[in-house]
Amino acid sequence: MSTIDYSERIPNNVDLAEDRALRRALEQWQPNFLNWWGEVGPEGTGGYDVYLRTAISVDPQGWAHFDYVKMPDYRWGIFLNPREPDRKIAFGAHKGEDIWQEVPGEHRANLRRIIVTQGDTEPASVEQQRHLGLTAPSQYDLRNLFQVNVEEGRHLWAMVYLLQRYFGRDGREEAEALLQRRSGDRDNPRILGAFNERTPDWLSFFMFTYFTDRDGKFQLAALAESGFDPLARSTRFMLTEEAHHMFVGESGVSRVIQRTCQVMNELKTDDAAKLRAAGVIDLPTLQRYLNFHYSVTIDLFGADQSSNAATFYSSGLKGRYEEGKRTDDHLLQDQIYKILQIENGQLVEKEVPMLNALNEVLRDDFIKDSIAGVNRWNKVIEKAGIAFRLSVPHKAFNRQIGTLAGRKISPDGRIIPAEQWAAHVHEWLPSGDDRAFVGSLMGRVVEPGKFAGWIAPPAIGINRQSIDFEYVRFN
Ligand SMILES: [Fe+2]
Ligand SMILES: [Fe+2]
């Protein structure tokens, strides 16, 4: 069993004690991290005891330990999956060669950029979720929010370890910069668009953890294939934590739907105004939130054609989702892939070299995975005997990146004139009124076992505890 050494100031399974230079760099960074957490982490929570899981080993089975922890004392640290003996690079020009334990000089700049971009998303989401604790719909949900927050904090540690251990002085500077950018800051924003959006209410939080943490899953899965072994092993362990984040999103939205359907059946109405008056979120509003988070998130995969994506793949830095399960040649030199383009006012599929379309390949894998969960949400509506169905909008809807950026395209994939867009956008994306209404439902529910009126209780508690367990002690 690969256990984590907690006797060290920085818990780790990378023999930190043996590496004085790295230990010194991390020990210098640690107080700045804690300052960052105090400044823009979950607001006013320093004294809470939270029932959190902490990683104690990196074995897929039984790595987690649950107990009450004050979040600033959470054992952030450096945990890598164990080394796989004789692992070879599985794709690109170096296919079949031994994986790298140090950064190959010619790929240094690209690798650093990949790690910084991933690392930047982790503190960003903590910043975006900073105020949500003040309006939690239950203790159970509050605890889940905090679990996500501390794990995103640890994901930042994972990327900072790589920067400081493998990139010398540049890496140390990048590690500091990760604590200086701020989500939504005009002068020094986070790197990627979706991580500068606000997460103002719990419906946004659940949609974010469903869609945007799932982007995290796909990015991490692609990096878990990397020929740079320390990156592959870091991201593999991060994936085990990511699963819970997506669970929070999927079950959260599902419980909102369940509650809405219950009230729809009690009142025998699908009238949005009546449902809102009864304190639940009508299904069309849920659909608009879904449209927003889905479209903002699929932009995160980048431009549909990208020479960087081709370089990252060919040089063995970033693979495809489940690279090992694919049966092609893992070089992709002569392969083609279909992307969407606009020609003569029509959306058409165009064949391009697959290497240049690897962002699109990953986006399409993400889309398949996303739709599966939306179908599970629809089962809840179906079971309630209600005819409404949720769906993901067309891939071209509301895009800001790539060839479709800024084009006016309806959720069902029709290119429309700007006036038509303006006349209908409030049916497709959350309006100011929608956000104000959802915001008006947000109130703090902290009594164990009690839930806000707009969300159903979960089917089971965390770590087989009861639903009315005291997940957070406010002291
Ligand atoms: Fe993360
Ligand atoms: Fe996450």
XYZ file of N, CA and C in Angstrom, residues 341-472:
396
model
N -18.110 24.016 -39.510
C -17.762 25.328 -40.045
C -19.009 25.961 -40.637
N -18.944 27.252 -40.854
C -20.063 27.924 -41.509
C -19.666 28.214 -42.953
N -20.474 27.703 -43.884
C -20.223 27.962 -45.306
C -21.521 28.413 -45.951
N -21.511 29.520 -46.647
C -22.705 30.085 -47.284
C -23.891 30.140 -46.327
N -23.624 30.594 -45.125
C -24.706 30.747 -44.162
C -25.223 29.437 -43.585
N -24.522 28.335 -43.833
C -24.959 27.041 -43.309
C -23.871 26.436 -42.428
N -24.307 25.708 -41.387
C -23.346 24.915 -40.604
C -23.064 23.633 -41.381
N -21.794 23.402 -41.678
C -21.457 22.169 -42.411
C -20.296 21.473 -41.716
N -20.207 20.169 -41.923
C -19.069 19.422 -41.388
C -17.940 19.481 -42.395
N -16.733 19.668 -41.887
C -15.590 19.747 -42.774
C -14.519 18.789 -42.264
N -13.904 18.068 -43.179
C -12.865 17.123 -42.773
C -11.518 17.827 -42.719
N -10.840 17.652 -41.600
C -9.516 18.269 -41.428
C -8.571 17.208 -40.854
N -7.250 17.436 -40.923
C -6.327 16.467 -40.324
C -6.624 16.295 -38.831
N -6.724 15.039 -38.396
C -7.112 14.771 -37.011
C -6.140 15.392 -36.007
N -4.858 15.384 -36.338
C -3.876 15.945 -35.396
C -4.206 17.388 -35.027
N -4.702 18.143 -35.999
C -5.042 19.539 -35.736
C -6.380 19.678 -35.026
N -7.148 18.588 -35.005
C -8.509 18.664 -34.451
C -8.608 17.971 -33.095
N -7.480 17.793 -32.414
C -7.533 17.007 -31.167
C -8.300 17.710 -30.046
N -8.374 19.038 -30.084
C -9.252 19.722 -29.121
C -10.698 19.296 -29.345
N -11.064 19.199 -30.640
C -12.436 18.826 -30.991
C -12.711 17.371 -30.594
N -11.715 16.521 -30.759
C -11.857 15.108 -30.373
C -12.174 15.030 -28.873
N -11.423 15.771 -28.071
C -11.629 15.741 -26.621
C -12.979 16.365 -26.259
N -13.323 17.454 -26.967
C -14.632 18.099 -26.728
C -15.759 17.101 -27.021
N -15.642 16.358 -28.118
C -16.703 15.397 -28.466
C -16.792 14.259 -27.440
N -15.654 13.841 -26.902
C -15.688 12.825 -25.838
C -16.408 13.377 -24.606
N -16.103 14.619 -24.291
C -16.759 15.290 -23.168
C -18.267 15.362 -23.393
N -18.659 15.715 -24.610
C -20.089 15.873 -24.921
C -20.836 14.556 -24.697
N -20.236 13.458 -25.164
C -20.880 12.141 -24.971
C -21.097 11.870 -23.486
N -20.069 12.121 -22.707
C -20.126 11.863 -21.269
C -21.162 12.765 -20.592
N -21.236 14.012 -21.034
C -22.200 14.962 -20.454
C -23.632 14.528 -20.721
N -23.870 14.077 -21.950
C -25.237 13.721 -22.344
C -25.748 12.548 -21.508
N -24.847 11.648 -21.160
C -25.268 10.487 -20.366
C -25.910 10.938 -19.053
N -25.319 11.939 -18.414
C -25.874 12.416 -17.140
C -27.178 13.183 -17.332
N -27.268 13.932 -18.436
C -28.509 14.657 -18.718
C -29.646 13.641 -18.904
N -29.338 12.522 -19.532
C -30.349 11.466 -19.676
C -30.784 10.909 -18.319
N -29.828 10.830 -17.393
C -30.211 10.367 -16.044
C -31.115 11.402 -15.367
N -30.865 12.690 -15.598
C -31.774 13.719 -15.054
C -33.175 13.550 -15.654
N -33.216 13.259 -16.944
C -34.518 13.094 -17.598
C -35.307 11.921 -17.024
N -34.598 10.907 -16.550
C -35.287 9.773 -15.918
C -36.069 10.229 -14.680
N -35.504 11.201 -13.959
C -36.184 11.714 -12.763
C -37.486 12.394 -13.184
N -37.431 13.162 -14.270
C -38.631 13.866 -14.763
C -39.657 12.849 -15.284
N -39.130 11.858 -15.988
C -39.996 10.826 -16.560
C -40.726 10.056 -15.447
N -39.966 9.723 -14.419
C -40.536 8.965 -13.298
C -41.652 9.742 -12.616
N -41.537 11.080 -12.645
C -42.578 11.920 -12.040
C -43.780 12.071 -12.982
N -43.684 11.477 -14.173
C -44.811 11.523 -15.101
C -44.961 12.862 -15.805
N -43.852 13.579 -15.929
C -43.902 14.914 -16.548
C -43.282 14.842 -17.943
N -43.868 15.548 -18.899
C -43.471 15.375 -20.304
C -42.189 16.128 -20.674
N -41.803 17.110 -19.902
C -40.629 17.943 -20.215
C -39.357 17.099 -20.272
N -38.421 17.444 -21.202
C -37.108 16.788 -21.219
C -36.009 17.844 -21.339
N -34.944 17.666 -20.589
C -33.767 18.528 -20.718
C -32.894 18.007 -21.848
N -32.131 18.902 -22.475
C -31.179 18.434 -23.482
C -29.998 19.398 -23.535
N -28.881 18.901 -24.053
C -27.763 19.825 -24.236
C -28.001 20.581 -25.543
N -27.630 21.871 -25.585
C -27.814 22.629 -26.822
C -26.839 22.149 -27.898
N -27.068 22.584 -29.113
C -26.162 22.293 -30.222
C -24.742 22.759 -29.865
N -23.771 22.026 -30.368
C -22.367 22.324 -30.080
C -21.964 23.735 -30.520
N -22.678 24.280 -31.486
C -22.315 25.600 -32.021
C -22.974 26.752 -31.257
N -23.849 26.414 -30.309
C -24.610 27.441 -29.583
C -23.725 28.226 -28.606
N -23.811 29.548 -28.673
C -23.177 30.437 -27.682
C -21.680 30.200 -27.509
N -20.989 30.003 -28.617
C -19.548 29.734 -28.522
C -18.746 31.038 -28.598
N -17.647 31.075 -27.885
C -16.787 32.267 -27.890
C -15.380 31.942 -28.374
N -15.129 30.669 -28.696
C -13.781 30.260 -29.082
C -13.852 29.420 -30.353
N -12.876 29.593 -31.250
C -12.837 28.803 -32.482
C -13.615 29.457 -33.606
N -13.840 28.700 -34.680
C -14.471 29.287 -35.870
C -15.925 29.697 -35.630
N -16.549 29.146 -34.587
C -17.962 29.470 -34.338
C -18.124 30.649 -33.382
N -16.997 31.211 -32.943
C -17.041 32.260 -31.921
C -17.917 33.426 -32.351
N -18.834 33.795 -31.468
C -19.637 34.995 -31.676
C -20.734 34.852 -32.718
N -20.883 33.666 -33.332
C -21.936 33.499 -34.336
C -23.275 33.310 -33.633
N -24.320 33.820 -34.252
C -25.640 33.692 -33.641
C -26.270 32.385 -34.103
N -26.275 31.412 -33.217
C -26.769 30.076 -33.554
C -27.708 29.615 -32.443
N -28.889 29.151 -32.821
C -29.901 28.770 -31.830
C -29.510 27.445 -31.174
N -30.143 27.122 -30.024
C -29.806 25.855 -29.355
C -30.066 24.629 -30.231
N -30.948 24.752 -31.235
C -31.153 23.603 -32.123
C -30.286 23.690 -33.386
N -29.331 24.613 -33.394
C -28.312 24.586 -34.448
C -28.655 25.329 -35.724
N -29.534 26.324 -35.656
C -29.833 27.144 -36.838
C -29.078 28.461 -36.744
N -28.443 28.852 -37.851
C -27.818 30.175 -37.888
C -28.933 31.195 -38.072
N -28.960 32.180 -37.187
C -30.085 33.119 -37.205
C -29.569 34.551 -37.229
N -30.406 35.477 -37.729
C -30.003 36.883 -37.716
C -29.913 37.412 -36.282
N -29.097 38.461 -36.124
C -28.853 39.022 -34.787
C -30.154 39.434 -34.100
N -31.136 39.961 -34.898
C -32.390 40.416 -34.264
C -33.145 39.224 -33.665
N -33.090 38.105 -34.387
C -33.797 36.925 -33.898
C -33.129 36.406 -32.618
N -31.803 36.460 -32.623
C -31.059 36.077 -31.413
C -31.496 36.955 -30.243
N -31.497 38.264 -30.486
C -31.834 39.197 -29.408
C -33.252 38.973 -28.902
N -34.160 38.593 -29.818
C -35.558 38.406 -29.431
C -35.747 37.133 -28.609
N -34.834 36.162 -28.758
C -35.050 34.858 -28.106
C -34.032 34.494 -27.040
N -32.978 35.305 -26.916
C -31.880 34.865 -26.052
C -32.345 34.629 -24.606
N -33.373 35.371 -24.168
C -33.860 35.169 -22.787
C -34.555 33.818 -22.618
N -34.924 33.161 -23.752
C -35.486 31.796 -23.653
C -34.376 30.756 -23.608
N -33.165 31.183 -23.981
C -32.081 30.212 -24.164
C -30.982 30.295 -23.119
N -30.766 31.499 -22.611
C -29.728 31.692 -21.587
C -30.367 32.377 -20.383
N -29.847 32.139 -19.172
C -30.459 32.755 -17.989
C -30.499 34.269 -18.137
N -31.664 34.849 -17.904
C -31.817 36.301 -17.967
C -31.496 36.877 -16.594
N -31.417 38.192 -16.529
C -31.236 38.854 -15.243
C -32.343 38.465 -14.268
N -33.569 38.333 -14.795
C -34.704 37.930 -13.944
C -34.521 36.521 -13.404
N -34.079 35.617 -14.286
C -33.856 34.227 -13.846
C -32.842 34.198 -12.707
N -31.744 34.918 -12.926
C -30.679 34.891 -11.918
C -31.145 35.526 -10.612
N -31.942 36.603 -10.763
C -32.460 37.253 -9.550
C -33.412 36.313 -8.814
N -34.250 35.578 -9.580
C -35.167 34.640 -8.927
C -34.399 33.528 -8.205
N -33.458 32.904 -8.914
C -32.684 31.817 -8.277
C -31.947 32.374 -7.058
N -31.385 33.577 -7.224
C -30.706 34.213 -6.099
C -31.639 34.410 -4.901
N -32.898 34.725 -5.193
C -33.849 35.003 -4.107
C -34.162 33.748 -3.286
N -33.934 32.571 -3.889
C -34.195 31.319 -3.151
C -33.060 30.956 -2.202
N -31.900 31.578 -2.440
C -30.722 31.179 -1.679
C -30.801 31.737 -0.267
N -30.898 30.862 0.705
C -30.910 31.270 2.102
C -30.201 30.174 2.856
N -29.686 30.474 4.011
C -28.826 29.502 4.659
C -29.646 28.527 5.498
N -29.481 27.249 5.250
C -30.127 26.234 6.079
C -29.023 25.432 6.759
N -28.955 25.500 8.082
C -27.811 24.867 8.758
C -28.211 23.821 9.804
N -29.496 23.659 10.044
C -29.893 22.654 11.031
C -29.710 21.272 10.421
N -29.019 20.355 11.124
C -28.761 19.036 10.520
C -30.062 18.379 10.039
N -30.022 17.826 8.830
C -31.179 17.104 8.314
C -32.234 17.977 7.666
N -32.087 19.303 7.765
C -33.053 20.213 7.113
C -32.515 20.647 5.743
N -33.444 20.870 4.803
C -33.049 21.252 3.444
C -33.887 22.434 2.966
N -33.277 23.287 2.164
C -34.021 24.400 1.571
C -35.154 23.841 0.711
N -36.193 24.642 0.538
C -37.398 24.168 -0.127
C -37.251 23.896 -1.607
N -36.172 24.347 -2.228
C -36.026 24.200 -3.680
C -35.216 22.958 -4.057
N -34.810 22.159 -3.045
C -33.970 20.998 -3.355
C -34.382 19.816 -2.477
N -34.428 18.637 -3.071
C -34.785 17.434 -2.304
C -33.570 16.951 -1.513
N -33.786 16.250 -0.397
C -32.646 15.661 0.319
C -31.989 14.588 -0.553
N -30.720 14.270 -0.284
C -30.071 13.205 -1.060
C -30.613 11.843 -0.627
N -30.356 10.827 -1.435
C -30.829 9.483 -1.092
C -30.043 8.926 0.095
N -28.753 9.178 0.133
C -27.920 8.711 1.253
C -26.931 9.800 1.652
N -26.384 9.673 2.858
C -25.420 10.655 3.356
C -24.018 10.369 2.856
N -23.056 11.114 3.396
C -21.652 10.954 2.999
C -21.001 9.883 3.872
N -20.235 9.008 3.279
C -19.504 7.965 4.011
C -20.454 7.165 4.900
N -21.603 6.828 4.359
C -22.651 6.049 5.031
C -23.146 6.674 6.327
N -22.918 7.954 6.508
C -23.522 8.652 7.644
C -24.975 8.966 7.291
N -25.775 9.253 8.332
C -27.171 9.576 8.061
C -27.267 10.974 7.440
N -28.421 11.248 6.872
C -28.599 12.541 6.210
C -28.624 13.674 7.237
N -29.088 13.364 8.464
C -29.118 14.428 9.484
C -27.852 14.445 10.358
N -26.808 13.801 9.877
C -25.513 13.835 10.557
C -25.021 15.287 10.626
N -24.242 15.604 11.652
C -23.712 16.957 11.778
C -22.429 17.061 10.936
N -22.595 17.436 9.662
C -21.455 17.450 8.736
C -20.525 18.638 8.972
N -21.080 19.692 9.549
C -20.257 20.879 9.828
C -20.556 21.348 11.245
